[in-house]
Every structure is written in C-alpha cells, then in structure tokens.
Amino acid sequence: TAVNKNRKSRIRTFLRKVEEAIESGDKVAAVTALRAAQPELMRGVTKGLFHKNTASRKVSRLASRVKAIS
C-alpha cells in the first residue's frame, strides 16, 4: 500500500508540472513536462495503479492541451 501510494503521488507530481506549464503558457516547458510524465503514467499502468485506457486518456487530453498553446 505504501509503495503504491508513493507511486501515485509521484505520478500526480509529474501531471501537476504539466498542468502548471500549460497554465503559464510556456509551450517548451509543457512539452518537456509531458515527455517526462508520459513514461511515468505508463509505468503506473504496468504496476497496476491505473487502467491502460485511463492513462492513455490522460496523456491524450494533456497532449491536446499542450498542442493548443499558441
């Protein structure tokens, strides 16, 4: 339980960094943060924290939001 909690917290931190970069409007930082977050999310899938489709959906939505930054 402790290990899973730690992993989920780590993933949420990566996602928060992407969110903050999107909010600030910094496309370079957002792309970099998304590239770092994607493998973390997928690692969560292999460890059984998230369903594969859930992680894919999160990545897809974040990617479209990053792409929308002008």
Tab-separated table of N, CA, C and O in Angstrom:
chain	number	residue	atom	x	y	z
A	1	THR	N	0.834	-1.199	0.000
A	1	THR	CA	0.000	0.000	0.000
A	1	THR	C	0.865	1.244	0.000
A	1	THR	O	0.604	2.189	-0.741
A	2	ALA	N	1.903	1.237	0.816
A	2	ALA	CA	2.786	2.399	0.911
A	2	ALA	C	3.512	2.649	-0.410
A	2	ALA	O	3.669	3.798	-0.834
A	3	VAL	N	3.936	1.570	-1.048
A	3	VAL	CA	4.639	1.689	-2.325
A	3	VAL	C	3.710	2.274	-3.382
A	3	VAL	O	4.088	3.181	-4.126
A	4	ASN	N	2.467	1.768	-3.431
A	4	ASN	CA	1.503	2.269	-4.405
A	4	ASN	C	1.163	3.723	-4.151
A	4	ASN	O	1.024	4.517	-5.095
A	5	LYS	N	1.040	4.098	-2.886
A	5	LYS	CA	0.736	5.480	-2.535
A	5	LYS	C	1.863	6.398	-3.005
A	5	LYS	O	1.622	7.470	-3.557
A	6	ASN	N	3.096	5.936	-2.794
A	6	ASN	CA	4.265	6.696	-3.222
A	6	ASN	C	4.284	6.858	-4.742
A	6	ASN	O	4.553	7.946	-5.260
A	7	ARG	N	3.990	5.781	-5.462
A	7	ARG	CA	3.981	5.830	-6.928
A	7	ARG	C	2.910	6.781	-7.445
A	7	ARG	O	3.151	7.563	-8.363
A	8	LYS	N	1.693	6.702	-6.855
A	8	LYS	CA	0.596	7.577	-7.282
A	8	LYS	C	0.949	9.037	-7.033
A	8	LYS	O	0.675	9.908	-7.860
A	9	SER	N	1.567	9.302	-5.896
A	9	SER	CA	1.964	10.661	-5.555
A	9	SER	C	2.987	11.181	-6.567
A	9	SER	O	2.903	12.328	-7.017
A	10	ARG	N	3.930	10.325	-6.921
A	10	ARG	CA	4.959	10.698	-7.900
A	10	ARG	C	4.328	11.024	-9.257
A	10	ARG	O	4.684	12.020	-9.892
A	11	ILE	N	3.372	10.208	-9.676
A	11	ILE	CA	2.690	10.431	-10.954
A	11	ILE	C	1.907	11.743	-10.916
A	11	ILE	O	1.939	12.533	-11.855
A	12	ARG	N	1.195	11.974	-9.811
A	12	ARG	CA	0.430	13.225	-9.678
A	12	ARG	C	1.338	14.444	-9.744
A	12	ARG	O	0.962	15.478	-10.304
A	13	THR	N	2.546	14.329	-9.189
A	13	THR	CA	3.509	15.425	-9.242
A	13	THR	C	3.906	15.725	-10.684
A	13	THR	O	3.936	16.890	-11.097
A	14	PHE	N	4.169	14.678	-11.460
A	14	PHE	CA	4.515	14.865	-12.873
A	14	PHE	C	3.367	15.519	-13.628
A	14	PHE	O	3.586	16.419	-14.442
A	15	LEU	N	2.138	15.078	-13.349
A	15	LEU	CA	0.972	15.655	-14.023
A	15	LEU	C	0.782	17.119	-13.624
A	15	LEU	O	0.425	17.957	-14.456
A	16	ARG	N	1.038	17.424	-12.355
A	16	ARG	CA	0.891	18.803	-11.885
A	16	ARG	C	1.892	19.716	-12.587
A	16	ARG	O	1.559	20.863	-12.931
A	17	LYS	N	3.100	19.211	-12.827
A	17	LYS	CA	4.108	20.016	-13.528
A	17	LYS	C	3.641	20.351	-14.944
A	17	LYS	O	3.857	21.464	-15.434
A	18	VAL	N	2.997	19.393	-15.608
A	18	VAL	CA	2.461	19.643	-16.946
A	18	VAL	C	1.355	20.699	-16.861
A	18	VAL	O	1.328	21.648	-17.644
A	19	GLU	N	0.453	20.530	-15.892
A	19	GLU	CA	-0.651	21.484	-15.713
A	19	GLU	C	-0.125	22.900	-15.487
A	19	GLU	O	-0.626	23.861	-16.074
A	20	GLU	N	0.888	23.033	-14.640
A	20	GLU	CA	1.448	24.348	-14.334
A	20	GLU	C	2.082	24.970	-15.566
A	20	GLU	O	1.960	26.174	-15.803
A	21	ALA	N	2.756	24.162	-16.367
A	21	ALA	CA	3.379	24.669	-17.590
A	21	ALA	C	2.308	25.130	-18.582
A	21	ALA	O	2.466	26.151	-19.254
A	22	ILE	N	1.202	24.394	-18.657
A	22	ILE	CA	0.105	24.770	-19.550
A	22	ILE	C	-0.512	26.085	-19.075
A	22	ILE	O	-0.772	26.991	-19.876
A	23	GLU	N	-0.727	26.205	-17.766
A	23	GLU	CA	-1.323	27.428	-17.204
A	23	GLU	C	-0.443	28.644	-17.459
A	23	GLU	O	-0.952	29.730	-17.731
A	24	SER	N	0.872	28.462	-17.368
A	24	SER	CA	1.781	29.588	-17.564
A	24	SER	C	1.905	29.955	-19.039
A	24	SER	O	2.386	31.036	-19.373
A	25	GLY	N	1.490	29.062	-19.935
A	25	GLY	CA	1.555	29.332	-21.369
A	25	GLY	C	2.922	29.074	-21.978
A	25	GLY	O	3.189	29.489	-23.104
A	26	ASP	N	3.779	28.391	-21.246
A	26	ASP	CA	5.133	28.097	-21.732
A	26	ASP	C	5.115	26.756	-22.471
A	26	ASP	O	5.109	25.697	-21.853
A	27	LYS	N	5.081	26.838	-23.795
A	27	LYS	CA	4.939	25.613	-24.596
A	27	LYS	C	6.143	24.684	-24.466
A	27	LYS	O	5.984	23.467	-24.360
A	28	VAL	N	7.352	25.249	-24.454
A	28	VAL	CA	8.565	24.424	-24.362
A	28	VAL	C	8.572	23.635	-23.053
A	28	VAL	O	8.827	22.430	-23.043
A	29	ALA	N	8.247	24.328	-21.955
A	29	ALA	CA	8.223	23.663	-20.649
A	29	ALA	C	7.114	22.619	-20.605
A	29	ALA	O	7.286	21.535	-20.027
A	30	ALA	N	5.970	22.921	-21.234
A	30	ALA	CA	4.842	21.998	-21.232
A	30	ALA	C	5.189	20.722	-21.996
A	30	ALA	O	4.878	19.610	-21.551
A	31	VAL	N	5.834	20.885	-23.154
A	31	VAL	CA	6.225	19.716	-23.957
A	31	VAL	C	7.230	18.865	-23.185
A	31	VAL	O	7.116	17.635	-23.137
A	32	THR	N	8.194	19.520	-22.559
A	32	THR	CA	9.206	18.799	-21.783
A	32	THR	C	8.567	18.048	-20.615
A	32	THR	O	8.881	16.884	-20.370
A	33	ALA	N	7.651	18.720	-19.915
A	33	ALA	CA	6.988	18.099	-18.770
A	33	ALA	C	6.127	16.927	-19.216
A	33	ALA	O	6.068	15.892	-18.542
A	34	LEU	N	5.467	17.073	-20.362
A	34	LEU	CA	4.621	15.986	-20.874
A	34	LEU	C	5.476	14.779	-21.253
A	34	LEU	O	5.105	13.638	-20.969
A	35	ARG	N	6.627	15.031	-21.866
A	35	ARG	CA	7.531	13.924	-22.232
A	35	ARG	C	8.022	13.178	-21.007
A	35	ARG	O	8.268	11.970	-21.056
A	36	ALA	N	8.186	13.914	-19.898
A	36	ALA	CA	8.624	13.267	-18.656
A	36	ALA	C	7.472	12.527	-17.985
A	36	ALA	O	7.669	11.471	-17.368
A	37	ALA	N	6.261	13.063	-18.103
A	37	ALA	CA	5.105	12.491	-17.410
A	37	ALA	C	4.584	11.221	-18.087
A	37	ALA	O	4.088	10.316	-17.416
A	38	GLN	N	4.691	11.175	-19.399
A	38	GLN	CA	4.113	10.052	-20.146
A	38	GLN	C	4.678	8.695	-19.708
A	38	GLN	O	3.905	7.785	-19.393
A	39	PRO	N	5.999	8.517	-19.646
A	39	PRO	CA	6.503	7.213	-19.205
A	39	PRO	C	6.139	6.891	-17.753
A	39	PRO	O	5.918	5.728	-17.401
A	40	GLU	N	6.056	7.937	-16.904
A	40	GLU	CA	5.662	7.714	-15.512
A	40	GLU	C	4.240	7.152	-15.438
A	40	GLU	O	3.965	6.228	-14.684
A	41	LEU	N	3.341	7.741	-16.219
A	41	LEU	CA	1.956	7.264	-16.241
A	41	LEU	C	1.886	5.826	-16.727
A	41	LEU	O	1.185	4.988	-16.140
A	42	MET	N	2.612	5.532	-17.804
A	42	MET	CA	2.578	4.184	-18.357
A	42	MET	C	3.236	3.174	-17.415
A	42	MET	O	2.839	2.014	-17.365
A	43	ARG	N	4.207	3.633	-16.635
A	43	ARG	CA	4.805	2.760	-15.627
A	43	ARG	C	3.757	2.441	-14.561
A	43	ARG	O	3.705	1.329	-14.031
A	44	GLY	N	2.909	3.423	-14.253
A	44	GLY	CA	1.814	3.193	-13.316
A	44	GLY	C	0.855	2.135	-13.820
A	44	GLY	O	0.275	1.379	-13.042
A	45	VAL	N	0.695	2.075	-15.135
A	45	VAL	CA	-0.171	1.052	-15.740
A	45	VAL	C	0.439	-0.333	-15.529
A	45	VAL	O	-0.250	-1.267	-15.107
A	46	THR	N	1.730	-0.458	-15.795
A	46	THR	CA	2.375	-1.766	-15.662
A	46	THR	C	2.395	-2.231	-14.210
A	46	THR	O	2.401	-3.430	-13.943
A	47	LYS	N	2.393	-1.283	-13.264
A	47	LYS	CA	2.402	-1.626	-11.840
A	47	LYS	C	0.995	-1.837	-11.295
A	47	LYS	O	0.816	-2.130	-10.116
A	48	GLY	N	-0.017	-1.633	-12.154
A	48	GLY	CA	-1.380	-1.911	-11.731
A	48	GLY	C	-2.059	-0.764	-11.001
A	48	GLY	O	-3.051	-0.980	-10.310
A	49	LEU	N	-1.537	0.449	-11.122
A	49	LEU	CA	-2.150	1.597	-10.445
A	49	LEU	C	-3.321	2.156	-11.247
A	49	LEU	O	-4.303	2.628	-10.668
A	50	PHE	N	-3.182	2.153	-12.564
A	50	PHE	CA	-4.216	2.693	-13.443
A	50	PHE	C	-4.533	1.674	-14.523
A	50	PHE	O	-3.690	0.841	-14.865
A	51	HIS	N	-5.726	1.779	-15.086
A	51	HIS	CA	-6.053	1.009	-16.274
A	51	HIS	C	-5.342	1.650	-17.459
A	51	HIS	O	-5.112	2.865	-17.465
A	52	LYS	N	-5.001	0.841	-18.447
A	52	LYS	CA	-4.269	1.328	-19.617
A	52	LYS	C	-5.012	2.460	-20.317
A	52	LYS	O	-4.422	3.477	-20.684
A	53	ASN	N	-6.322	2.288	-20.498
A	53	ASN	CA	-7.106	3.307	-21.198
A	53	ASN	C	-7.188	4.611	-20.416
A	53	ASN	O	-7.221	5.693	-21.004
A	54	THR	N	-7.212	4.518	-19.093
A	54	THR	CA	-7.254	5.720	-18.258
A	54	THR	C	-5.991	6.544	-18.461
A	54	THR	O	-6.058	7.761	-18.653
A	55	ALA	N	-4.851	5.870	-18.424
A	55	ALA	CA	-3.579	6.565	-18.600
A	55	ALA	C	-3.480	7.148	-20.003
A	55	ALA	O	-3.036	8.290	-20.180
A	56	SER	N	-3.911	6.387	-21.005
A	56	SER	CA	-3.868	6.864	-22.382
A	56	SER	C	-4.752	8.092	-22.554
A	56	SER	O	-4.394	9.041	-23.243
A	57	ARG	N	-5.923	8.061	-21.921
A	57	ARG	CA	-6.847	9.194	-21.996
A	57	ARG	C	-6.228	10.438	-21.367
A	57	ARG	O	-6.306	11.535	-21.923
A	58	LYS	N	-5.590	10.271	-20.216
A	58	LYS	CA	-4.944	11.405	-19.542
A	58	LYS	C	-3.844	11.997	-20.429
A	58	LYS	O	-3.753	13.218	-20.588
A	59	VAL	N	-3.011	11.125	-21.007
A	59	VAL	CA	-1.927	11.586	-21.875
A	59	VAL	C	-2.494	12.310	-23.089
A	59	VAL	O	-2.017	13.379	-23.474
A	60	SER	N	-3.535	11.729	-23.678
A	60	SER	CA	-4.137	12.318	-24.871
A	60	SER	C	-4.693	13.707	-24.584
A	60	SER	O	-4.474	14.657	-25.347
A	61	ARG	N	-5.414	13.845	-23.478
A	61	ARG	CA	-6.007	15.139	-23.132
A	61	ARG	C	-4.944	16.181	-22.822
A	61	ARG	O	-5.067	17.337	-23.218
A	62	LEU	N	-3.894	15.759	-22.123
A	62	LEU	CA	-2.804	16.684	-21.833
A	62	LEU	C	-2.105	17.102	-23.128
A	62	LEU	O	-1.784	18.275	-23.318
A	63	ALA	N	-1.876	16.141	-24.021
A	63	ALA	CA	-1.181	16.431	-25.273
A	63	ALA	C	-1.969	17.422	-26.117
A	63	ALA	O	-1.401	18.352	-26.709
A	64	SER	N	-3.302	17.261	-26.153
A	64	SER	CA	-4.111	18.190	-26.940
A	64	SER	C	-4.096	19.582	-26.318
A	64	SER	O	-4.109	20.586	-27.035
A	65	ARG	N	-4.049	19.660	-24.997
A	65	ARG	CA	-3.982	20.964	-24.327
A	65	ARG	C	-2.630	21.624	-24.565
A	65	ARG	O	-2.555	22.848	-24.738
A	66	VAL	N	-1.556	20.830	-24.567
A	66	VAL	CA	-0.215	21.372	-24.838
A	66	VAL	C	-0.165	21.885	-26.281
A	66	VAL	O	0.362	22.962	-26.562
A	67	LYS	N	-0.746	21.116	-27.186
A	67	LYS	CA	-0.752	21.486	-28.602
A	67	LYS	C	-1.512	22.785	-28.831
A	67	LYS	O	-1.181	23.555	-29.735
A	68	ALA	N	-2.529	23.031	-28.009
A	68	ALA	CA	-3.376	24.220	-28.175
A	68	ALA	C	-2.683	25.507	-27.738
A	68	ALA	O	-3.154	26.604	-28.054
A	69	ILE	N	-1.555	25.383	-27.000
A	69	ILE	CA	-0.824	26.592	-26.592
A	69	ILE	C	-0.250	27.250	-27.837
A	69	ILE	O	0.429	26.608	-28.624
A	70	SER	N	-0.549	28.535	-27.996
A	70	SER	CA	-0.098	29.223	-29.223
A	70	SER	C	1.375	29.609	-29.141
A	70	SER	O	1.903	29.821	-28.081
